[in-house]
């Protein structure tokens, strides 16, 4: 992680030194779908142990993504640091007069990486671009099993961690409605080529057999400021 | 960040109707008084639970500190006296039913719980006659019981068992309302019956529960009335309808309808030996099965007299109390005269010796000689003859005694003294004189003898001691227990001699069939008479001086004045004594002769 940050810093710094540059700051709100096939299996297995016949209510569906970028624009080349946050959840649940059972996993992904964007036109209000980001993704998984039978209830919780590497290529278009402001839309796809096995928080040796795969389509829209 | 979290759905509610109240029933096999269960004996308390189609997962019974947990719906709880002392308790049952509705709680072992409680009264002294018996108007044994009531169990039948033997089923009654049964085979013996109720549990197997048991004591009583010297009468009680065959010495006796006694000529007085008597056997069979003898009673009868003691028995008679005392190696008894009813019985442990007892002629005291198992462990204990309370004991390690039965070891005198005869070390024969009230030794006197004399007798007034030594009978004259002279009577007296209880100066000596009365003071024969040839003189009755003699299988009572025969009876006893007009035998039999002799 440290090496990656140094590398990104060196790239940005070197570029700035060589040419006249514009600093950028942007925020993108998006929507993503997530593969999470391992987590789906994990949820199914835990649920079947706890309560046969339990129903699935949420299966790690698509959800909003958030991304912030700080970059440097030099002619058509735009590069910088990307920070991202995305989450999803899976849940099996059943309830009746005698009680309730919930098995739930919440997955949080925290991204840190670098991006590179190539503007396909030098001038103009509307500029299409190609985009790619790469970095690490820190997985936080909060699992819980809640059971209430008649007047008694119990809850078991577990916190898991792992580290992925992500790569997200995409295409987009930017509309500059002001000399220093533009809005943009992007379509991409996240790949997690390297996925770590989830382990208990604070105990890397206590590993599970499951991974948190965030792979999926990313659609986003955002605003960018040219400083 | 949580505001950005993925929203989860909480709407997967499955509609299942909550279960309502379900009927449950628990039947217990225990009597009640309408309010409480009654436990009056240690044992198993049986239960049966029914949830009418629902699955009973577990039952937890609790009483006091004890808890029983079972997954079976039928079973029993053991109630022990140590865990449940008498008192009031509450028996609770927590019955858990499977929900069986597929709900979450059902799948995770959730159960419906019902709790039932019963007050319990524990009293082991109480007897509840659940099964009773009676002899009905038809003279047959009838068992009766209360019909038990259950909430879910159905009475299928009753089973009657006879359990006093190896146990057998006597009858099965399929009418649940029939609560009595007649045992037509019962002939009068002791029996234990048990009644079981066979129950149909709709959900379970057939159950067999105890209703109760009843002991029927033997009602056939055959006994001997032997209070007549001429005949013995065998009597029996005829409460039950059945057949009776009576055998005397293995010969069947023809009995009339309703006959309940049989007279047989007596074989004589005083023996308990089978060889001296008749062998009686009563064979009982059901009235409708005469060949099926189900009960026999045997006894021996023939000798007249009342059996009062087991084993070798010695006797004495107390004139003051007019009581007869008997003693064997274990017990000392007192009897009223002439009824011969037992008045008192105390344990004495006389040791391995023939018991010697002697009554005081002028008070109610009674002396008993004890010899322990060690050398020198000898004593004479004096009792109050009314209550048989011990007054005092006199150690008598020096007492002279060769173990012969019937020897007079000691004697009370009319001047309130107690005398026994001793030989100390190498010294001569002595008379040891004690105060009969305090047991304190007062005097001793020498008795002239050339050899050991074991059979010494002191006259009731304490003035003469007679010692038979070979061909000479020595009479020592005493004044206040100081020797004042001696008279040798030139006759061999063997054992049959004694002082006349009416006139203590007269010494009665039997020599063959010739009875001579000697004047103890002068040594002169005052009178004599003969009894039948070969008749043996046994003793002189301290009541009136009558002489008891036997010859072959007869006993005779003679007057002392002229020897005339007063009474003759058949006899089977060998150790015979006539004491206060009561015949006694060492076999433990006694018979009063007041009806036949003047007192």
PDB file of N, CA and C in Angstrom, chain B residues 48 77 85 217 219 260 283 318 348 358 362 402 480 547 567:
ATOM      1  N   UNK B  48     -49.576 -42.146  34.292  1.00  0.00           N
ATOM      2  CA  UNK B  48     -49.813 -42.246  32.849  1.00  0.00           C
ATOM      3  C   UNK B  48     -50.274 -40.879  32.382  1.00  0.00           C
ATOM      4  N   UNK B  77     -42.825 -43.377  39.954  1.00  0.00           N
ATOM      5  CA  UNK B  77     -41.934 -42.593  40.813  1.00  0.00           C
ATOM      6  C   UNK B  77     -41.761 -43.388  42.097  1.00  0.00           C
ATOM      7  N   UNK B  85     -40.198 -38.364  54.548  1.00  0.00           N
ATOM      8  CA  UNK B  85     -40.790 -38.653  55.861  1.00  0.00           C
ATOM      9  C   UNK B  85     -42.247 -38.202  55.873  1.00  0.00           C
ATOM     10  N   UNK B 217     -55.838 -63.925  56.856  1.00  0.00           N
ATOM     11  CA  UNK B 217     -55.245 -64.793  57.867  1.00  0.00           C
ATOM     12  C   UNK B 217     -55.930 -66.158  57.831  1.00  0.00           C
ATOM     13  N   UNK B 219     -58.130 -68.928  58.609  1.00  0.00           N
ATOM     14  CA  UNK B 219     -59.371 -68.969  59.387  1.00  0.00           C
ATOM     15  C   UNK B 219     -59.724 -70.393  59.788  1.00  0.00           C
ATOM     16  N   UNK B 260     -67.843 -80.514  64.350  1.00  0.00           N
ATOM     17  CA  UNK B 260     -66.645 -79.680  64.483  1.00  0.00           C
ATOM     18  C   UNK B 260     -65.833 -80.033  65.726  1.00  0.00           C
ATOM     19  N   UNK B 283     -57.269 -82.506  56.310  1.00  0.00           N
ATOM     20  CA  UNK B 283     -57.041 -82.229  54.890  1.00  0.00           C
ATOM     21  C   UNK B 283     -58.252 -81.464  54.371  1.00  0.00           C
ATOM     22  N   UNK B 318     -45.716 -71.730  95.257  1.00  0.00           N
ATOM     23  CA  UNK B 318     -45.634 -70.830  96.394  1.00  0.00           C
ATOM     24  C   UNK B 318     -46.955 -70.828  97.135  1.00  0.00           C
ATOM     25  N   UNK B 348     -34.647 -65.109  81.700  1.00  0.00           N
ATOM     26  CA  UNK B 348     -33.694 -65.343  82.784  1.00  0.00           C
ATOM     27  C   UNK B 348     -32.340 -65.865  82.316  1.00  0.00           C
ATOM     28  N   UNK B 358     -36.968 -72.626  93.692  1.00  0.00           N
ATOM     29  CA  UNK B 358     -37.555 -73.027  94.966  1.00  0.00           C
ATOM     30  C   UNK B 358     -38.332 -71.856  95.536  1.00  0.00           C
ATOM     31  N   UNK B 362     -43.336 -69.488 103.339  1.00  0.00           N
ATOM     32  CA  UNK B 362     -43.986 -68.538 104.231  1.00  0.00           C
ATOM     33  C   UNK B 362     -43.971 -67.103 103.710  1.00  0.00           C
ATOM     34  N   UNK B 402     -24.107 -81.999  91.933  1.00  0.00           N
ATOM     35  CA  UNK B 402     -23.515 -82.916  90.951  1.00  0.00           C
ATOM     36  C   UNK B 402     -24.296 -82.953  89.644  1.00  0.00           C
ATOM     37  N   UNK B 480     -31.568 -72.886 116.131  1.00  0.00           N
ATOM     38  CA  UNK B 480     -31.130 -71.585 115.644  1.00  0.00           C
ATOM     39  C   UNK B 480     -29.872 -71.722 114.786  1.00  0.00           C
ATOM     40  N   UNK B 547     -48.597 -87.935  98.421  1.00  0.00           N
ATOM     41  CA  UNK B 547     -47.457 -88.562  97.761  1.00  0.00           C
ATOM     42  C   UNK B 547     -47.801 -88.824  96.303  1.00  0.00           C
ATOM     43  N   UNK B 567     -56.001 -91.163  93.902  1.00  0.00           N
ATOM     44  CA  UNK B 567     -56.257 -90.902  92.486  1.00  0.00           C
ATOM     45  C   UNK B 567     -55.323 -91.768  91.650  1.00  0.00           C
TER      46      UNK B 567
END
